[in-house]
Tab-separated table of N, CA and C in Angstrom:
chain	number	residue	atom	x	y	z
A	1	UNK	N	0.811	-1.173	0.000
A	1	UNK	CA	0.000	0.000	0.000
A	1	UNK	C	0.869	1.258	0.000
A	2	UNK	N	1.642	1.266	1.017
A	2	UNK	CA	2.797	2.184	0.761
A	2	UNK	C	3.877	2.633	-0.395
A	3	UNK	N	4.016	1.175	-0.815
A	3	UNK	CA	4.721	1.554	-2.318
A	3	UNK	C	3.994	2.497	-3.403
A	4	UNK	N	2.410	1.690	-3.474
A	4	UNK	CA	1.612	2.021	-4.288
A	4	UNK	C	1.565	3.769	-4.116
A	5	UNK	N	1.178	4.565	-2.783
A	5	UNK	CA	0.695	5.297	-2.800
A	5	UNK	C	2.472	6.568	-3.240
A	6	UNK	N	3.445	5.833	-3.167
A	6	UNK	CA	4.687	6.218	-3.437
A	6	UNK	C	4.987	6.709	-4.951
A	7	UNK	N	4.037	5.500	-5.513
A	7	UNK	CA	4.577	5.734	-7.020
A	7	UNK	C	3.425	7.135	-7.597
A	8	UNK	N	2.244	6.749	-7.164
A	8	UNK	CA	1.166	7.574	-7.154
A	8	UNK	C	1.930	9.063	-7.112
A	9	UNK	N	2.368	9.440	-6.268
A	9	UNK	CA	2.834	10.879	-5.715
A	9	UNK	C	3.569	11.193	-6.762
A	10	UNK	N	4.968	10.237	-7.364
A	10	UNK	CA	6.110	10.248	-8.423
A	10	UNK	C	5.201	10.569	-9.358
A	11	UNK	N	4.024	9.997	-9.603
A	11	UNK	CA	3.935	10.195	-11.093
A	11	UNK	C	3.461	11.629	-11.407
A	12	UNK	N	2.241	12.247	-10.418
A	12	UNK	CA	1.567	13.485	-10.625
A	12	UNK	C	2.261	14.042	-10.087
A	13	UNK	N	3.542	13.907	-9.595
A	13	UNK	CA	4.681	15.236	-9.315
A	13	UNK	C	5.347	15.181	-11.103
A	14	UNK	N	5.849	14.104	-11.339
A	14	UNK	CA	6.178	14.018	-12.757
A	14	UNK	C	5.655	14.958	-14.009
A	15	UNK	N	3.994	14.783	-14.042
A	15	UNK	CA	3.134	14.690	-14.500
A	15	UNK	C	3.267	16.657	-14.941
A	16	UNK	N	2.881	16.816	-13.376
A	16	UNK	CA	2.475	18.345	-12.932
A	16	UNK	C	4.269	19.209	-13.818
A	17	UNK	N	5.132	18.782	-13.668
A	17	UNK	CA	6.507	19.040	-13.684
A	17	UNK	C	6.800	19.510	-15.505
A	18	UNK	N	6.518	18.241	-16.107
A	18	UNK	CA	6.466	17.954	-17.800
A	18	UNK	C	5.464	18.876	-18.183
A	19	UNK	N	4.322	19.376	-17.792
A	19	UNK	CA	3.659	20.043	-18.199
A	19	UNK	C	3.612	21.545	-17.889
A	20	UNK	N	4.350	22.663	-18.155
A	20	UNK	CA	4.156	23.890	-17.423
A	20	UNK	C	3.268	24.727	-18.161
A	21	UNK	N	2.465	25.283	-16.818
A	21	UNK	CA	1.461	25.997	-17.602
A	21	UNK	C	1.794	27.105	-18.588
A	22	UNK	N	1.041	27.465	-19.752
A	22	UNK	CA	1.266	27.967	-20.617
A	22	UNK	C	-0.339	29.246	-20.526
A	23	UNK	N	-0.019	30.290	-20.134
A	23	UNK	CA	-1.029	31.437	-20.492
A	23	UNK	C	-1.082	31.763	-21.655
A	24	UNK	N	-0.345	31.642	-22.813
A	24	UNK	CA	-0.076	32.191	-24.248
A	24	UNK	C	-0.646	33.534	-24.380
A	25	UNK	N	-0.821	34.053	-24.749
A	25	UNK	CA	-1.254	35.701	-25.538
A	25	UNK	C	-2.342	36.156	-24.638
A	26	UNK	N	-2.272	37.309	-24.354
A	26	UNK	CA	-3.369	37.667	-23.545
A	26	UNK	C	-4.486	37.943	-24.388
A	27	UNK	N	-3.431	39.081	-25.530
A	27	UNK	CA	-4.271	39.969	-26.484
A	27	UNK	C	-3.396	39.446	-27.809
A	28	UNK	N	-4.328	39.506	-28.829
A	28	UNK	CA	-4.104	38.915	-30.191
A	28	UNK	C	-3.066	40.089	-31.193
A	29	UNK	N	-3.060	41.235	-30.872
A	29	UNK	CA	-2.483	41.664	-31.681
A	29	UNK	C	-1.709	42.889	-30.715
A	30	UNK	N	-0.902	43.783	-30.920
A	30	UNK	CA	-0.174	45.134	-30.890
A	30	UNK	C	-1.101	46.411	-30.962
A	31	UNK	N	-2.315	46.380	-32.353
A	31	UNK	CA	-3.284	46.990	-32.670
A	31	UNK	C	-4.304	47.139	-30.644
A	32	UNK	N	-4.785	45.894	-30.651
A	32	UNK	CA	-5.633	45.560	-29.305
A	32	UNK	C	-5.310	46.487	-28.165
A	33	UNK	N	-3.575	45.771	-28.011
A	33	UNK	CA	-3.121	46.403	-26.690
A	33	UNK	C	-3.341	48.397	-26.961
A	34	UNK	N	-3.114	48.845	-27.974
A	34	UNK	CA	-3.029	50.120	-28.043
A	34	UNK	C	-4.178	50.730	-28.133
A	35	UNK	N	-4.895	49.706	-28.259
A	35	UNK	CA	-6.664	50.698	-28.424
A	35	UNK	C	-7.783	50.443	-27.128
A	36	UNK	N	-6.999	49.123	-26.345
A	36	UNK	CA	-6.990	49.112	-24.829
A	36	UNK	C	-6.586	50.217	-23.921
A	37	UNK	N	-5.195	50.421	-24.332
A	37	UNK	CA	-4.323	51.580	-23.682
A	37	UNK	C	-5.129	52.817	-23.626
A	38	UNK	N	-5.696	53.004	-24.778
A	38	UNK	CA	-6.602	54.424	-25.464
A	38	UNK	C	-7.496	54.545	-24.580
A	39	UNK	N	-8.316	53.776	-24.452
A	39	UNK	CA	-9.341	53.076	-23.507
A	39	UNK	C	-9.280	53.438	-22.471
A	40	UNK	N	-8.587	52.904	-21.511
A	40	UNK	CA	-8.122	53.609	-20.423
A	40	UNK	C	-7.486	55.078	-19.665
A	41	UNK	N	-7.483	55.486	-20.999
A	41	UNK	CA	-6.604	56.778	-20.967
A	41	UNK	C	-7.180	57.698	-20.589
A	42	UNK	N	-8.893	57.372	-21.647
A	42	UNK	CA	-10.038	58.629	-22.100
A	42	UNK	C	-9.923	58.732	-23.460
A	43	UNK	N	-8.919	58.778	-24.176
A	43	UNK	CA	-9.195	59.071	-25.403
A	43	UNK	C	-10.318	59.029	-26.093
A	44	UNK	N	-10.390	59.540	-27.430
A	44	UNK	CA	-11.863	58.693	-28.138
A	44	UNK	C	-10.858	56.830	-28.680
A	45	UNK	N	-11.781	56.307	-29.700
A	45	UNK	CA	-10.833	55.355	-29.860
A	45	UNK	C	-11.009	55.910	-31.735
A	46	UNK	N	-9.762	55.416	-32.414
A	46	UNK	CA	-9.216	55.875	-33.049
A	46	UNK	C	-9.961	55.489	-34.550
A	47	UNK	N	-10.977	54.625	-34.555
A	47	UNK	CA	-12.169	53.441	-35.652
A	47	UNK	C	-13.224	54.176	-34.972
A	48	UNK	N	-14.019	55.322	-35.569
A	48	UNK	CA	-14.923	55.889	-35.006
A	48	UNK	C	-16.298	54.875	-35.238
A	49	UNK	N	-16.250	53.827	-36.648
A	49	UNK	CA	-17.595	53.600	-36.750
A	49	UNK	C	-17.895	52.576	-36.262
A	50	UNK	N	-17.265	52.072	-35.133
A	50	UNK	CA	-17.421	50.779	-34.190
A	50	UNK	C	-18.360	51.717	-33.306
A	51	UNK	N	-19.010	53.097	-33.244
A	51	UNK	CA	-19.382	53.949	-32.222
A	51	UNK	C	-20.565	53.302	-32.301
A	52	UNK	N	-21.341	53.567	-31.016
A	52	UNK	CA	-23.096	53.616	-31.449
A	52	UNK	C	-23.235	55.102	-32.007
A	53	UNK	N	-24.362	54.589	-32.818
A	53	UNK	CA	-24.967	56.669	-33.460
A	53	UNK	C	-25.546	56.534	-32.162
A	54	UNK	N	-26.071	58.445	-32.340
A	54	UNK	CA	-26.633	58.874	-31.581
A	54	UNK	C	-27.965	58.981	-31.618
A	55	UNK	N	-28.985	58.584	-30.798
A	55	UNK	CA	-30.423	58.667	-30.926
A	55	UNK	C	-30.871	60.179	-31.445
A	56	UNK	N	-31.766	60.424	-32.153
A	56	UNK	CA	-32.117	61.374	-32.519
A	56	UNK	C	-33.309	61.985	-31.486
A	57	UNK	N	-33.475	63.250	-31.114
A	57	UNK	CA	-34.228	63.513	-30.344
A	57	UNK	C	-35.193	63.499	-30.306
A	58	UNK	N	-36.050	62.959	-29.330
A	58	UNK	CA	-37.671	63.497	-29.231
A	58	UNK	C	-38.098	64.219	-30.229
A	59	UNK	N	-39.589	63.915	-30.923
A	59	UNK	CA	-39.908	64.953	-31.436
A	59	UNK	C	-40.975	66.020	-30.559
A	60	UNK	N	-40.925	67.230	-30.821
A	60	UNK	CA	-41.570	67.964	-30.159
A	60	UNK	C	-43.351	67.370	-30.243
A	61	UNK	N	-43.716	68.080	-28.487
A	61	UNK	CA	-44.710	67.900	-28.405
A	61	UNK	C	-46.063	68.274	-28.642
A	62	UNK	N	-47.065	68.428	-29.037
A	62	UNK	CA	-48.561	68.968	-29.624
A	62	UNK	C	-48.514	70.449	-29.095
A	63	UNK	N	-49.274	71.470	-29.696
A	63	UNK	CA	-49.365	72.647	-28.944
A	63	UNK	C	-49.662	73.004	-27.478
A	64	UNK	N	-49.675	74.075	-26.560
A	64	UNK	CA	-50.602	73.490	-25.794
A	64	UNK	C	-51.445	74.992	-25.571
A	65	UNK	N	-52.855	74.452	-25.556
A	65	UNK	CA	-53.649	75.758	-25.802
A	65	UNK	C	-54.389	76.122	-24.260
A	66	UNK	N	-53.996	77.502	-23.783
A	66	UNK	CA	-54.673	77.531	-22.462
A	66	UNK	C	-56.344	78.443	-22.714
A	67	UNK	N	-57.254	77.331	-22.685
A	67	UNK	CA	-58.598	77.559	-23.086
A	67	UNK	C	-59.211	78.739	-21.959
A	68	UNK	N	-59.115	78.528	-20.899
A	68	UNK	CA	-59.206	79.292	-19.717
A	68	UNK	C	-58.783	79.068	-18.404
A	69	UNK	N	-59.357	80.183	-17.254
A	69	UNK	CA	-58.977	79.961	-16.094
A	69	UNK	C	-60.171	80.551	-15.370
A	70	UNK	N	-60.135	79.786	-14.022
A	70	UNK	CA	-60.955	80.870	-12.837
A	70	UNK	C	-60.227	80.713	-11.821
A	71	UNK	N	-59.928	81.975	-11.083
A	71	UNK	CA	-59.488	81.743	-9.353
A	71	UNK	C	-60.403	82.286	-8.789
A	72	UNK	N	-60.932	81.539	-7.745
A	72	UNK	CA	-62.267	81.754	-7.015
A	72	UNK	C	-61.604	82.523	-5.633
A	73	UNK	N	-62.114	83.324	-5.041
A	73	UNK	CA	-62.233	84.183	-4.451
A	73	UNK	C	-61.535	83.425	-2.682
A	74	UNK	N	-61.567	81.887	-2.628
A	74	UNK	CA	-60.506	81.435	-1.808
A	74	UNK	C	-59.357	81.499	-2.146
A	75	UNK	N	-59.006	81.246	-3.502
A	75	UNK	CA	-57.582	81.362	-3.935
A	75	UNK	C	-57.489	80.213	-4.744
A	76	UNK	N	-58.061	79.256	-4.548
A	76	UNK	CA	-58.259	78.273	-5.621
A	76	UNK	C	-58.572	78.328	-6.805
A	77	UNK	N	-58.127	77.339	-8.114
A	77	UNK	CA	-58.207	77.773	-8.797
A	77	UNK	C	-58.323	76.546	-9.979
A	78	UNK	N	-58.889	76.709	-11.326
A	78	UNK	CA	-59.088	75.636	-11.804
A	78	UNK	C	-58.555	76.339	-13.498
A	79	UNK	N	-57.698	75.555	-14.450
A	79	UNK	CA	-57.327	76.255	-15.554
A	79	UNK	C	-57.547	74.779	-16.647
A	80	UNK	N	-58.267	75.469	-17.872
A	80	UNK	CA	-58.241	74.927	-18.828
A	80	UNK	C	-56.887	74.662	-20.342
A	81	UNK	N	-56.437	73.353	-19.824
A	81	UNK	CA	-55.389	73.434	-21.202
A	81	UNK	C	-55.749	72.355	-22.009
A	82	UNK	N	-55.571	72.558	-23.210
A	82	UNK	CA	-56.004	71.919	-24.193
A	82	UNK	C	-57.655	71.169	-24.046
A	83	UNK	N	-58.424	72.027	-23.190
A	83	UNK	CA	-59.616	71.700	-22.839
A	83	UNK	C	-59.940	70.632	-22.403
A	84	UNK	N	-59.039	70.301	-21.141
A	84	UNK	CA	-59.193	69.720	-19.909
A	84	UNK	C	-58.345	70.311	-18.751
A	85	UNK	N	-59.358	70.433	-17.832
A	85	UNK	CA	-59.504	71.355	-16.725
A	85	UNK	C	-58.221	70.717	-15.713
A	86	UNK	N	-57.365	71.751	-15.160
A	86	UNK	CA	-56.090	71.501	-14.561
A	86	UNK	C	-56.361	71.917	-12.981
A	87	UNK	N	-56.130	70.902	-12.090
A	87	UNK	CA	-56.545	71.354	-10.792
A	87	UNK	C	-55.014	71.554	-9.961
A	88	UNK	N	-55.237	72.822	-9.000
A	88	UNK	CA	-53.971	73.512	-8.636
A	88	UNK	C	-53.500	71.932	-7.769
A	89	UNK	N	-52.409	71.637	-7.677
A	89	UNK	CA	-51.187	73.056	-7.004
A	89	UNK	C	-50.326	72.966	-8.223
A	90	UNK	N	-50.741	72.503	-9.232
A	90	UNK	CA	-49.476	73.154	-10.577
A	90	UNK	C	-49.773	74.584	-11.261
A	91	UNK	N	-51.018	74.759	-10.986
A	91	UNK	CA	-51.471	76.436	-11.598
A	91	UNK	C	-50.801	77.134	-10.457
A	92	UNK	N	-50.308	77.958	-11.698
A	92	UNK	CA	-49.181	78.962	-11.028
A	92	UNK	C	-49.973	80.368	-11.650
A	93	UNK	N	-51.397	81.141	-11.312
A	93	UNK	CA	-51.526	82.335	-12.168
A	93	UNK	C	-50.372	83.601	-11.798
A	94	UNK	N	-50.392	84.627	-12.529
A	94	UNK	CA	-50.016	85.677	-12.313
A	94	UNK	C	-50.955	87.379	-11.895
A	95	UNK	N	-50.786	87.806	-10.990
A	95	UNK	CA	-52.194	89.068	-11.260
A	95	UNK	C	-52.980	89.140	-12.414
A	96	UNK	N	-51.899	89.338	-13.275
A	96	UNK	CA	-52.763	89.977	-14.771
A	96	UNK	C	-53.448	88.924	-15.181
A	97	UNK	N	-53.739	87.695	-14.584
A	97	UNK	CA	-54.867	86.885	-15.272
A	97	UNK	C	-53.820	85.724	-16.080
A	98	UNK	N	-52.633	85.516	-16.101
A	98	UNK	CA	-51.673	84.688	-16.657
A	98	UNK	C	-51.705	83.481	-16.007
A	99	UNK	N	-50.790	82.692	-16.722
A	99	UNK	CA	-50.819	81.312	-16.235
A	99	UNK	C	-49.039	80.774	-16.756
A	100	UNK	N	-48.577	80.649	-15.589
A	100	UNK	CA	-46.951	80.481	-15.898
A	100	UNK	C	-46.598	78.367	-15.814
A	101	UNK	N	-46.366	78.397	-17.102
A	101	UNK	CA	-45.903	76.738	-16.989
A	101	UNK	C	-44.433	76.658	-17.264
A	102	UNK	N	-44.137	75.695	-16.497
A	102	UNK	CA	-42.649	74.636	-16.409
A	102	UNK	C	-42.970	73.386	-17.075
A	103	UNK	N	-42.419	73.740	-18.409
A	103	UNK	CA	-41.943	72.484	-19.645
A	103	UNK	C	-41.263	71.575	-19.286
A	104	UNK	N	-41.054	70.489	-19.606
A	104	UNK	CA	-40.519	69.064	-19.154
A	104	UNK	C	-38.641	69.222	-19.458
A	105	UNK	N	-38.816	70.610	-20.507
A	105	UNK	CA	-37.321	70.402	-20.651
A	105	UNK	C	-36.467	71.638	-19.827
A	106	UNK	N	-37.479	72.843	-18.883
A	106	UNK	CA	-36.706	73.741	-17.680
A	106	UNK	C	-37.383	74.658	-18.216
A	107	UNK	N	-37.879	75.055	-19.507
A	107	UNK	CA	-38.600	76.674	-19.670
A	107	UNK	C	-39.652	76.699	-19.684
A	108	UNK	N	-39.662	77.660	-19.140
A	108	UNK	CA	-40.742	78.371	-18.886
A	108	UNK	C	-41.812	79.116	-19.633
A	109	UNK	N	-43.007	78.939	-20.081
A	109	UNK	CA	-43.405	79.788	-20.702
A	109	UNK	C	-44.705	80.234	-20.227
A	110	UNK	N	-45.270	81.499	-20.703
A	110	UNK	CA	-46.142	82.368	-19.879
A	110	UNK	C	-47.192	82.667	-20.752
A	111	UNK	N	-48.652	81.924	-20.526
A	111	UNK	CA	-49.966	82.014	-21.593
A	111	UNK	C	-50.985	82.860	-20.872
A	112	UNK	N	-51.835	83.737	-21.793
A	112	UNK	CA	-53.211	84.214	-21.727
A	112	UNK	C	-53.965	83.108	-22.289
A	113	UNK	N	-55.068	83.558	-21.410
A	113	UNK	CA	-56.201	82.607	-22.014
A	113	UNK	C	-56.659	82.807	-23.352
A	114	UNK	N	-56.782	81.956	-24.272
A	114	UNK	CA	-56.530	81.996	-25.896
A	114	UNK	C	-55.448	81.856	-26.399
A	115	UNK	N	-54.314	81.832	-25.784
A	115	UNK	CA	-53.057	81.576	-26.435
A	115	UNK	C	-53.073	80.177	-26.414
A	116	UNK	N	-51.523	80.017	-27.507
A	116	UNK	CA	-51.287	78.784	-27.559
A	116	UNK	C	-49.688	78.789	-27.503
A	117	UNK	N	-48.874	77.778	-27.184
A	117	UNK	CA	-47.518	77.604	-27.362
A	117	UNK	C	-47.067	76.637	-28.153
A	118	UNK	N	-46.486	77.023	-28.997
A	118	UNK	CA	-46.209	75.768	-29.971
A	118	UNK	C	-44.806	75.032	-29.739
A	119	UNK	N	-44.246	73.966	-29.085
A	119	UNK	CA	-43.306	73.627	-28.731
A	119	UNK	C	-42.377	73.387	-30.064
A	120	UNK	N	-43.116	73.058	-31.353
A	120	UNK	CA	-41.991	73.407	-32.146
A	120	UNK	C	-40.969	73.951	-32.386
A	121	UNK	N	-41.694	75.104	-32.927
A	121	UNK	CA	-41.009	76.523	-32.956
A	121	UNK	C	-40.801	77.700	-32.178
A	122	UNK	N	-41.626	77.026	-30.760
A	122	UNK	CA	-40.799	77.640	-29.473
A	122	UNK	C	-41.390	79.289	-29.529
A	123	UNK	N	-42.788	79.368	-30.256
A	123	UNK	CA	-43.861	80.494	-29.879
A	123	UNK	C	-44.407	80.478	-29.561
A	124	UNK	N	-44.853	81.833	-28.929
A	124	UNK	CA	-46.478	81.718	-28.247
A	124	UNK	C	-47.406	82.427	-29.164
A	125	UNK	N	-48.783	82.145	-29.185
A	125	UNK	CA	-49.104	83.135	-30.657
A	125	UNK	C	-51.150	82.891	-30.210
A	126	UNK	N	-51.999	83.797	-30.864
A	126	UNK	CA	-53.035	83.549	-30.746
A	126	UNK	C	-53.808	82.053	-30.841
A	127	UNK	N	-54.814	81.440	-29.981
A	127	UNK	CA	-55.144	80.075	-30.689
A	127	UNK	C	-56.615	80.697	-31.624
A	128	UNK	N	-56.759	79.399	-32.498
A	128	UNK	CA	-57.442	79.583	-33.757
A	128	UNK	C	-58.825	78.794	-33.037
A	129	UNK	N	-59.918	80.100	-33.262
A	129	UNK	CA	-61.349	79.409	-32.781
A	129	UNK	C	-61.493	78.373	-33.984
């Protein structure tokens, strides 16, 4: 049993010995390592059309027409856009009877009742009975 387990040891010491591990190539080419390097650096990389394109933006959204408003004499207040009725706390009026909105993209824009804003072209202009 002892012999046996003797030769056992010889051989997978042998075994392990004749065979040295071999990692070979990390990276396949010179090209790789340098566009790795790039990579890491920040650079852009140097084959732009491996890029993703860029999504094209949103298209703008429908007009929006402020049909009317009332502020009732508590202070409450109820405003019509695109002819459905908007209940505060997003109505923001102004004295003069205005109505100030915050667009989804930071501006601001400022309607009379009958106006309209056209997010297109980024006017405000009479709406059409």
């Amino acid at each position: 049993m002892k012999r046996l387990s003797l030769i056992l040891c010889c051989a997978v010491a042998g075994l392990a010995q004749a065979q040295p591990a071999q990692l070979g190539r990390l990276f396949s080419s010179p090209e790789e390592r340098a566009q790795l390097d790039a990579a890491r650096s920040g650079m852009p990389p140097a084959n732009t059309t491996l890029a993703a394109p860029v999504p094209p933006p949103p298209p703008p959204g429908p007009p929006m027409e402020l049909n009317g408003l009332v502020q009732r004499s508590s202070g409450r207040s109820t405003v019509w856009l695109n002819r459905t009725p908007q209940q505060e706390p997003y109505n923001q009026l102004t004295n003069g009877g205005q109505l100030t909105l915050r667009l989804s993209n930071g501006q601001v824009v400022v309607l009379k009742p009958g106006q309209q804003y056209d997010p297109a072209s980024h006017t405000v202009m009479e709406a059409r009975p």
